[in-house]
Amino acid sequence: MMQFLKVSPSPHIHSGDSVKRNMYGVIIAMIPVFLMSLYTFGLGALVVMLTSVLACMFFEYLIVRFLLKQQPSLSDGSAIITGMLLAFNIPTNLPVWIILIGSLFAIGVAKLSYGGLGRNLFNPALAGRVFMLISFPVQMTSWPLPLVNRGLYIDATTGATPLAIIKEGLKNGQDYAELLEKVPSYFDMLFGFTAGSAGEMSAVAILLGLAYMLWRKIITWHIPLTIIMTIFMLTGLLKFAGAPAADPILYILSGGALLGAVFMATDYVTSPMTARGMIVYALGIGVLTVVIRIYGAYPEGISFAILIMNAFTPLINTYIKPPMFGKPVKVKAVTK
Amino acid sequence: MLKTFALGGIHPKENKLTAKIPCEYQPLPKEAVVMVSQHIGAPATVVVQKGDEVKTGQIVAKQGGFISSNIHSPVSGVVKKIEPVADAGGVKRNAITIEVTGDDWAEGIDRSENLIEEIKDDAKTIIQKISDAGIVGMGGATFPSHVKLMPPPGKTAKYLVINGVECEPYLTSDHRLMLEKGPEIVVGIEILMVALGVKQAFIGIENNKPDAIKAMKKLTSKKKGIKVIPLKVQYPQGGEKQLIKAILNKEVPSGALPIEVGAVVQNVGTAFAVYEAVQKNKPLIERVVTITGKHLSSPKNLWVRIGTPVSSLIEAAGGLPESTVKIISGGPMMGKAMSNLNAPVTKGTSGILVMAEPDTARKPASECIRCGKCVTVCPMGLQPYALMVYGIKQMYDKLEAGKVMDCIECGSCSYTCPANRELLDYIRLSKSRLGPFIRNRKS
Ligand code: SF4
Ligand code: SF4
């Protein structure tokens, strides 16, 4: 018996935390959002979700197994997360074939071409979404109306998102106060009863997911809170300065700001490692989001903002270090 | 709010199975194996010969340099051989093997239980007595205590910090000592204060030992300058730098010793040994060892003579369970895995931990998911994930810039990593490669 004693070095115990625990934790946190999207958009939400998740898993398996000739590790759950996030970010009447292309881009190009989980520079789901937005701008920007389309998929009657209503209206010279009447109430936005992508809309469900992830220590408060505060304060400031269409509460409740801040920007792989780095990264996302929304061509901007800051993450990791314990001693010059 | 250190830290399951079990005495072994190097620094020089008769407490090896320590016979008997013996890791090191005939103590050692509170000696005599008695850091670091009591020229000590934290899971030897030998420890602290010429001493105890906090508070309520500081439970609070930060809110600079901020840290076990050496003339030949593990039938705290084989302690705790896969000398975070159970207890053996599979299994490592958790928990503010990569790629300039030598090897990073990466293994390797170069450059 004695010869079987293990002699590996310390530490001899482990927290029991695992990649799986964190990944499945994120999946659990997204379930309320999915349920709300089912309630609001019905059949379409289900079809989009199933297509996207299955496609992402399928492509991951196929590419890892036959192109990279490695052992696929679908069980770590990261492909499921990419699939779910992708589904949350697209309209629920998007045709299956477009979703397939988007999934292939997300998994094949944005994730695996960099070397897979842990190496990718950009959040795969966001990269997939932006790819689709650029390739299929029409289909990607016609959203089914909430609550009335539950039994329909492709043929759902569509409408514009709150941010799009305002942006378009302003462009056509309409009055901002008048436009505000047309956008849904804060209450509807809080629960997600507005036109928009499947998972962007329900603030309540997203915040529930955030609370769960914070409780399980999957993520820290730094990224989501900083993004939300930055958007809120900057929009408030601009509103004060008289910029058109700046409404702090509307900006947080719409256009995927919360979904992005809670589920997309917090992706481990593509966000910085230190608390300080996370705050810089999140500040960047917040500022870029507001700037794109108010001055850019697209009504919403958080996807682009996150992707841009993803690109800065390696730089942030290099230059923003944790506060080191004990500053090095200054060597006093010896005078003789 | 309870005090603690600011940066990083973890909270592993405490598993203090033996916290409520009073210390027992372990009978003398048949043969005592006394290692000549039980401390950090030069090995001691053997001063007995094969065939010599020795008494309990008689010196058998003299300190072999300034940073070294005397070694005394823990038993009375006959020196059987002086030759290398396998230590806990299976490496052969010089040792004195004594065949035990009894427990006949050397002249001049006071073995009574009377508490002697009056301190008659001056600083110089105290330090000499501590050096003579072969006292080393009892928390496991085994740094010769007299060296710490003599600050280098230009530096003065202002505070004495007593470590009663025992932040390692499972271990309870310091905890029991505080409960059972509290009055002696307090006198030991007063002696150390005289030796250092300091007016203030702080005893740091984590909040998971409320009985010890209460007992020590009561004992020190009338003592001027000694204060008990209850601390929030957080590993690795027993690290010198972390403890100083927690209690004094001072950061020992990178690459410097605690004396840089005017602090000297000693363990409660050391304070007790100091009491015995100075007041009772008793050298360091026995200590409390926690023998523990979830599968042992009777885990306990034992007073053990140095040189007693570890296997006999395991017998005393009910024998080795079938399920055992790992035996650790020390705690589960920083202790060393043993491969040789016949190895003897040394001055630094704070505990023996017997572990079964699920508790200690190392799972296969996977790709880093860049979660940053290792960075969050590192108490030294390092970036373990990056240090590991630099280590694999042998990028020594980056390792040095990343302060790899500041790592205290607490293991918090490896403990936390969800991808089971062997962070500390690689960091340790880099330290051992880089350390000699950096030290050579300095001198
Ligand atoms: S072992 Fe070293 S690198 Fe790892 S957490 Fe502890 S001090 Fe930091
Ligand atoms: S804890 Fe492990 S997985 Fe997370 S960043 Fe550190 S090394 Fe990578």
CSV table of C-alpha atoms in Angstrom, one decimal, chain A:
chain,number,residue,atom,x,y,z
A,1,MET,CA,0.0,0.0,0.0
A,2,MET,CA,2.8,2.4,0.9
A,3,GLN,CA,4.3,2.5,-2.6
A,4,PHE,CA,1.0,4.0,-3.9
A,5,LEU,CA,1.3,7.2,-1.9
A,6,LYS,CA,1.0,10.2,-4.1
A,7,VAL,CA,3.7,12.8,-3.8
A,8,SER,CA,2.4,15.6,-6.0
A,9,PRO,CA,3.3,19.1,-4.7
A,10,SER,CA,1.0,21.5,-2.7
A,11,PRO,CA,-1.7,22.6,-2.7
A,12,HIS,CA,-3.2,19.2,-1.9
A,13,ILE,CA,-6.8,20.4,-2.1
A,14,HIS,CA,-8.9,22.2,-4.7
A,15,SER,CA,-11.9,24.5,-4.5
A,16,GLY,CA,-13.9,22.1,-6.7
A,17,ASP,CA,-14.6,25.0,-9.1
A,18,SER,CA,-14.5,23.9,-12.8
A,19,VAL,CA,-14.9,25.2,-16.3
A,20,LYS,CA,-18.2,23.3,-16.5
A,21,ARG,CA,-19.6,24.7,-13.3
A,22,ASN,CA,-19.0,28.3,-14.6
A,23,MET,CA,-20.3,27.6,-18.1
A,24,TYR,CA,-23.4,25.8,-17.0
A,25,GLY,CA,-23.9,28.5,-14.4
A,26,VAL,CA,-24.1,31.0,-17.2
A,27,ILE,CA,-26.5,28.8,-19.1
A,28,ILE,CA,-28.8,28.6,-16.0
A,29,ALA,CA,-28.6,32.3,-15.6
A,30,MET,CA,-29.8,32.7,-19.2
A,31,ILE,CA,-32.9,30.5,-18.7
A,32,PRO,CA,-35.2,33.3,-17.4
A,33,VAL,CA,-34.3,35.4,-20.4
A,34,PHE,CA,-35.2,32.5,-22.7
A,35,LEU,CA,-38.5,31.9,-20.9
A,36,MET,CA,-39.4,35.6,-21.2
A,37,SER,CA,-38.6,35.5,-24.9
A,38,LEU,CA,-40.9,32.5,-25.3
A,39,TYR,CA,-43.7,34.3,-23.5
A,40,THR,CA,-43.3,37.4,-25.6
A,41,PHE,CA,-42.5,36.0,-29.0
A,42,GLY,CA,-43.8,32.3,-28.8
A,43,LEU,CA,-42.9,29.9,-31.6
A,44,GLY,CA,-40.3,32.1,-33.3
A,45,ALA,CA,-38.2,32.3,-30.1
A,46,LEU,CA,-38.2,28.5,-29.8
A,47,VAL,CA,-37.3,27.9,-33.4
A,48,VAL,CA,-34.5,30.4,-33.4
A,49,MET,CA,-33.1,29.2,-30.1
A,50,LEU,CA,-33.1,25.5,-31.1
A,51,THR,CA,-31.6,26.2,-34.5
A,52,SER,CA,-28.8,28.4,-33.1
A,53,VAL,CA,-27.8,26.1,-30.2
A,54,LEU,CA,-27.9,22.9,-32.2
A,55,ALA,CA,-26.0,24.6,-35.1
A,56,CYS,CA,-23.3,25.9,-32.8
A,57,MET,CA,-22.8,22.5,-31.2
A,58,PHE,CA,-22.8,20.7,-34.5
A,59,PHE,CA,-20.3,23.1,-36.1
A,60,GLU,CA,-18.0,22.9,-33.1
A,61,TYR,CA,-18.1,19.1,-33.2
A,62,LEU,CA,-17.6,18.9,-36.9
A,63,ILE,CA,-14.7,21.4,-37.1
A,64,VAL,CA,-12.8,20.2,-34.1
A,65,ARG,CA,-13.2,16.5,-35.0
A,66,PHE,CA,-12.6,16.6,-38.7
A,67,LEU,CA,-10.7,19.8,-39.5
A,68,LEU,CA,-8.6,20.2,-36.4
A,69,LYS,CA,-8.6,16.4,-35.7
A,70,GLN,CA,-8.9,16.9,-31.9
A,71,GLN,CA,-11.2,15.5,-29.3
A,72,PRO,CA,-14.2,17.8,-29.3
A,73,SER,CA,-15.2,19.0,-25.8
A,74,LEU,CA,-18.8,19.9,-26.3
A,75,SER,CA,-19.5,19.0,-22.6
A,76,ASP,CA,-17.7,22.2,-21.4
A,77,GLY,CA,-20.9,24.0,-22.5
A,78,SER,CA,-19.2,26.9,-24.2
A,79,ALA,CA,-20.8,26.1,-27.6
A,80,ILE,CA,-24.2,26.1,-26.0
A,81,ILE,CA,-23.6,29.5,-24.5
A,82,THR,CA,-22.5,30.9,-27.9
A,83,GLY,CA,-25.7,29.4,-29.4
A,84,MET,CA,-28.0,30.9,-26.8
A,85,LEU,CA,-26.4,34.3,-26.9
A,86,LEU,CA,-26.6,34.3,-30.7
A,87,ALA,CA,-30.3,33.5,-30.5
A,88,PHE,CA,-30.9,36.2,-28.0
A,89,ASN,CA,-29.3,38.7,-30.4
A,90,ILE,CA,-31.4,38.2,-33.5
A,91,PRO,CA,-35.0,38.8,-34.4
A,92,THR,CA,-37.3,35.8,-33.8
A,93,ASN,CA,-38.5,35.6,-37.4
A,94,LEU,CA,-35.0,35.2,-38.9
A,95,PRO,CA,-34.9,32.3,-41.5
A,96,VAL,CA,-33.1,29.1,-40.4
A,97,TRP,CA,-30.5,29.4,-43.2
A,98,ILE,CA,-29.3,32.8,-42.0
A,99,ILE,CA,-29.0,31.5,-38.5
A,100,LEU,CA,-26.9,28.6,-39.8
A,101,ILE,CA,-24.5,30.9,-41.6
A,102,GLY,CA,-24.3,33.1,-38.5
A,103,SER,CA,-23.5,30.1,-36.2
A,104,LEU,CA,-20.9,28.8,-38.6
A,105,PHE,CA,-19.2,32.2,-38.6
A,106,ALA,CA,-19.4,32.5,-34.8
A,107,ILE,CA,-17.9,29.0,-34.1
A,108,GLY,CA,-15.7,28.5,-37.1
A,109,VAL,CA,-14.2,31.9,-37.7
A,110,ALA,CA,-14.6,33.9,-34.4
A,111,LYS,CA,-13.8,31.0,-32.0
A,112,LEU,CA,-12.0,28.0,-33.6
A,113,SER,CA,-9.8,29.8,-36.1
A,114,TYR,CA,-8.1,31.5,-33.1
A,115,GLY,CA,-7.5,28.1,-31.4
A,116,GLY,CA,-10.8,27.5,-29.5
A,117,LEU,CA,-12.0,28.3,-26.0
A,118,GLY,CA,-9.6,30.5,-24.2
A,119,ARG,CA,-7.8,31.9,-27.2
A,120,ASN,CA,-10.4,33.8,-29.2
A,121,LEU,CA,-10.1,37.5,-29.3
A,122,PHE,CA,-13.7,38.4,-30.0
A,123,ASN,CA,-16.9,37.2,-28.3
A,124,PRO,CA,-18.1,34.5,-30.9
A,125,ALA,CA,-21.8,35.2,-30.5
A,126,LEU,CA,-21.3,39.0,-31.1
A,127,ALA,CA,-19.0,38.4,-34.0
A,128,GLY,CA,-21.6,36.2,-35.5
A,129,ARG,CA,-24.3,38.7,-34.9
A,130,VAL,CA,-22.4,41.6,-36.4
A,131,PHE,CA,-21.5,39.4,-39.4
A,132,MET,CA,-25.2,38.7,-40.0
A,133,LEU,CA,-26.1,42.4,-39.5
A,134,ILE,CA,-23.7,43.4,-42.2
A,135,SER,CA,-24.6,40.6,-44.5
A,136,PHE,CA,-28.4,40.6,-44.1
A,137,PRO,CA,-29.3,44.1,-42.9
A,138,VAL,CA,-32.9,43.8,-43.9
A,139,GLN,CA,-33.8,40.5,-42.2
A,140,MET,CA,-31.7,41.5,-39.2
A,141,THR,CA,-33.6,44.7,-38.6
A,142,SER,CA,-37.2,43.7,-38.9
A,143,TRP,CA,-38.5,42.6,-35.5
A,144,PRO,CA,-41.7,40.8,-34.8
A,145,LEU,CA,-44.2,42.7,-32.5
A,146,PRO,CA,-44.4,41.4,-29.0
A,147,LEU,CA,-47.2,39.2,-27.6
A,148,VAL,CA,-49.3,39.2,-30.8
A,149,ASN,CA,-47.2,36.7,-32.8
A,150,ARG,CA,-46.9,33.8,-30.5
A,151,GLY,CA,-48.1,31.2,-33.0
A,152,LEU,CA,-46.1,32.5,-35.9
A,153,TYR,CA,-42.5,32.2,-37.1
A,154,ILE,CA,-41.5,33.7,-40.4
A,155,ASP,CA,-44.8,35.5,-41.1
A,156,ALA,CA,-44.9,37.4,-37.8
A,157,THR,CA,-46.0,41.0,-38.2
A,158,THR,CA,-43.0,43.2,-37.5
A,159,GLY,CA,-42.4,46.6,-36.1
A,160,ALA,CA,-39.4,48.8,-35.1
A,161,THR,CA,-37.5,48.8,-31.8
A,162,PRO,CA,-37.9,51.8,-29.5
A,163,LEU,CA,-34.4,53.0,-30.4
A,164,ALA,CA,-35.1,52.6,-34.1
A,165,ILE,CA,-38.3,54.5,-33.9
A,166,ILE,CA,-36.5,57.4,-32.4
A,167,LYS,CA,-33.5,57.4,-34.6
A,168,GLU,CA,-35.6,57.1,-37.8
A,169,GLY,CA,-38.1,59.7,-36.6
A,170,LEU,CA,-35.4,62.2,-35.8
A,171,LYS,CA,-33.8,61.7,-39.2
A,172,ASN,CA,-37.2,62.5,-40.8
A,173,GLY,CA,-37.4,65.7,-38.8
A,174,GLN,CA,-40.0,64.6,-36.3
A,175,ASP,CA,-40.3,66.0,-32.9
A,176,TYR,CA,-38.6,64.1,-30.1
A,177,ALA,CA,-41.5,64.5,-27.6
A,178,GLU,CA,-43.9,63.2,-30.2
A,179,LEU,CA,-41.7,60.2,-30.8
A,180,LEU,CA,-41.5,59.4,-27.2
A,181,GLU,CA,-45.3,58.8,-27.2
A,182,LYS,CA,-44.8,56.1,-29.8
A,183,VAL,CA,-42.2,54.1,-27.8
A,184,PRO,CA,-43.5,51.5,-25.3
A,185,SER,CA,-43.7,52.5,-21.7
A,186,TYR,CA,-40.9,51.8,-19.2
A,187,PHE,CA,-43.0,49.1,-17.7
A,188,ASP,CA,-43.3,47.2,-21.0
A,189,MET,CA,-39.6,47.6,-21.5
A,190,LEU,CA,-38.8,46.3,-18.1
A,191,PHE,CA,-40.5,43.0,-18.8
A,192,GLY,CA,-39.6,43.0,-22.5
A,193,PHE,CA,-43.0,43.5,-24.1
A,194,THR,CA,-41.5,45.4,-27.0
A,195,ALA,CA,-40.3,44.6,-30.5
A,196,GLY,CA,-36.7,43.5,-30.6
A,197,SER,CA,-34.3,40.6,-30.6
A,198,ALA,CA,-35.3,37.5,-28.7
A,199,GLY,CA,-33.4,38.0,-25.5
A,200,GLU,CA,-32.6,41.7,-25.4
A,201,MET,CA,-35.8,42.9,-24.1
A,202,SER,CA,-36.7,41.7,-20.6
A,203,ALA,CA,-34.7,43.8,-18.1
A,204,VAL,CA,-36.2,41.9,-15.2
A,205,ALA,CA,-35.1,38.5,-16.6
A,206,ILE,CA,-31.6,39.7,-17.4
A,207,LEU,CA,-31.1,41.2,-13.9
A,208,LEU,CA,-32.3,37.9,-12.4
A,209,GLY,CA,-29.5,36.2,-14.4
A,210,LEU,CA,-27.0,38.8,-13.2
A,211,ALA,CA,-28.0,38.2,-9.5
A,212,TYR,CA,-27.6,34.5,-10.0
A,213,MET,CA,-24.1,34.8,-11.6
A,214,LEU,CA,-23.0,37.2,-8.8
A,215,TRP,CA,-24.3,34.9,-6.1
A,216,ARG,CA,-22.5,31.8,-7.6
A,217,LYS,CA,-19.3,34.0,-8.0
A,218,ILE,CA,-19.2,33.3,-11.7
A,219,ILE,CA,-18.6,36.9,-12.5
A,220,THR,CA,-17.9,40.0,-10.4
A,221,TRP,CA,-19.9,43.3,-10.4
A,222,HIS,CA,-17.1,45.3,-12.1
A,223,ILE,CA,-18.1,44.9,-15.8
A,224,PRO,CA,-21.9,45.0,-15.8
A,225,LEU,CA,-22.2,47.7,-13.2
A,226,THR,CA,-19.6,49.9,-14.8
A,227,ILE,CA,-21.2,49.6,-18.2
A,228,ILE,CA,-24.7,50.4,-16.9
A,229,MET,CA,-23.5,53.3,-14.8
A,230,THR,CA,-21.5,54.7,-17.7
A,231,ILE,CA,-24.4,54.6,-20.1
A,232,PHE,CA,-26.7,56.1,-17.6
A,233,MET,CA,-24.5,58.9,-16.5
A,234,LEU,CA,-23.2,59.8,-20.0
A,235,THR,CA,-26.7,59.8,-21.5
A,236,GLY,CA,-27.9,61.9,-18.6
A,237,LEU,CA,-25.1,64.4,-19.2
A,238,LEU,CA,-25.8,64.6,-22.9
A,239,LYS,CA,-29.5,65.0,-22.2
A,240,PHE,CA,-28.6,67.9,-19.8
A,241,ALA,CA,-26.5,69.4,-22.6
A,242,GLY,CA,-29.4,69.2,-24.9
A,243,ALA,CA,-28.5,66.3,-27.2
A,244,PRO,CA,-31.6,64.9,-29.0
A,245,ALA,CA,-32.8,61.5,-28.1
A,246,ALA,CA,-30.8,61.1,-25.0
A,247,ASP,CA,-32.9,59.4,-22.3
A,248,PRO,CA,-30.9,57.6,-19.6
A,249,ILE,CA,-33.6,55.1,-18.5
A,250,LEU,CA,-34.7,54.4,-22.1
A,251,TYR,CA,-31.1,53.8,-23.1
A,252,ILE,CA,-30.5,51.2,-20.4
A,253,LEU,CA,-33.8,49.4,-20.9
A,254,SER,CA,-33.5,49.1,-24.7
A,255,GLY,CA,-31.2,48.2,-27.5
A,256,GLY,CA,-29.7,45.2,-25.8
A,257,ALA,CA,-27.7,47.3,-23.3
A,258,LEU,CA,-28.4,45.1,-20.4
A,259,LEU,CA,-28.0,41.8,-22.3
A,260,GLY,CA,-24.7,43.1,-23.5
A,261,ALA,CA,-23.5,44.3,-20.2
A,262,VAL,CA,-24.5,41.2,-18.3
A,263,PHE,CA,-24.0,38.3,-20.6
A,264,MET,CA,-21.8,39.4,-23.5
A,265,ALA,CA,-19.2,41.8,-22.1
A,266,THR,CA,-18.6,39.5,-19.1
A,267,ASP,CA,-17.4,36.6,-21.3
A,268,TYR,CA,-14.2,35.4,-19.5
A,269,VAL,CA,-12.1,34.9,-22.6
A,270,THR,CA,-12.6,38.2,-24.2
A,271,SER,CA,-12.6,40.5,-21.1
A,272,PRO,CA,-9.7,41.6,-19.0
A,273,MET,CA,-8.3,39.6,-16.1
A,274,THR,CA,-8.0,42.2,-13.3
A,275,ALA,CA,-10.6,44.3,-11.6
A,276,ARG,CA,-8.9,47.5,-12.7
A,277,GLY,CA,-8.7,46.3,-16.2
A,278,MET,CA,-12.4,45.3,-16.2
A,279,ILE,CA,-13.4,48.8,-15.1
A,280,VAL,CA,-11.4,50.4,-17.9
A,281,TYR,CA,-12.8,47.9,-20.4
A,282,ALA,CA,-16.4,48.5,-19.2
A,283,LEU,CA,-16.0,52.3,-19.2
A,284,GLY,CA,-14.9,52.0,-22.9
A,285,ILE,CA,-17.9,49.9,-23.7
A,286,GLY,CA,-20.3,52.4,-22.0
A,287,VAL,CA,-18.9,55.4,-23.7
A,288,LEU,CA,-18.7,53.8,-27.2
A,289,THR,CA,-22.3,52.5,-26.9
A,290,VAL,CA,-23.6,56.0,-26.2
A,291,VAL,CA,-21.5,57.6,-28.9
A,292,ILE,CA,-22.6,55.0,-31.5
A,293,ARG,CA,-26.2,55.3,-30.5
A,294,ILE,CA,-26.4,59.0,-30.7
A,295,TYR,CA,-24.0,59.8,-33.5
A,296,GLY,CA,-23.5,56.6,-35.4
A,297,ALA,CA,-25.5,55.0,-38.2
A,298,TYR,CA,-27.0,52.2,-36.2
A,299,PRO,CA,-29.7,52.8,-33.6
A,300,GLU,CA,-28.0,50.5,-31.1
A,301,GLY,CA,-24.4,50.2,-30.4
A,302,ILE,CA,-23.4,47.9,-27.7
A,303,SER,CA,-22.5,45.0,-29.9
A,304,PHE,CA,-20.0,47.1,-31.8
A,305,ALA,CA,-18.8,48.7,-28.5
A,306,ILE,CA,-18.1,45.3,-27.0
A,307,LEU,CA,-16.3,44.0,-30.1
A,308,ILE,CA,-14.1,47.1,-30.2
A,309,MET,CA,-13.2,46.7,-26.5
A,310,ASN,CA,-12.6,43.0,-27.0
A,311,ALA,CA,-9.8,44.0,-29.4
A,312,PHE,CA,-8.3,46.2,-26.6
A,313,THR,CA,-8.4,43.4,-24.0
A,314,PRO,CA,-4.9,42.1,-24.7
A,315,LEU,CA,-3.5,45.6,-24.4
A,316,ILE,CA,-5.4,46.2,-21.2
A,317,ASN,CA,-4.1,42.9,-19.8
A,318,THR,CA,-0.5,43.9,-20.6
A,319,TYR,CA,-0.6,47.4,-19.2
A,320,ILE,CA,-3.1,47.2,-16.3
A,321,LYS,CA,-1.6,45.0,-13.6
A,322,PRO,CA,-3.2,44.1,-10.2
A,323,PRO,CA,-2.0,46.3,-7.3
A,324,MET,CA,1.2,44.5,-6.3
A,325,PHE,CA,1.7,43.8,-2.6
A,326,GLY,CA,4.5,46.0,-1.2
A,327,LYS,CA,6.2,48.4,-3.5
A,328,PRO,CA,9.8,47.4,-4.1
A,329,VAL,CA,12.3,48.9,-1.8
A,330,LYS,CA,14.1,51.9,-3.2
A,331,VAL,CA,17.8,51.2,-3.2
A,332,LYS,CA,19.6,54.1,-1.6
A,333,ALA,CA,22.7,55.3,-3.3
A,334,VAL,CA,25.7,54.5,-1.2
A,335,THR,CA,27.9,57.6,-0.7
A,336,LYS,CA,31.4,57.3,0.5
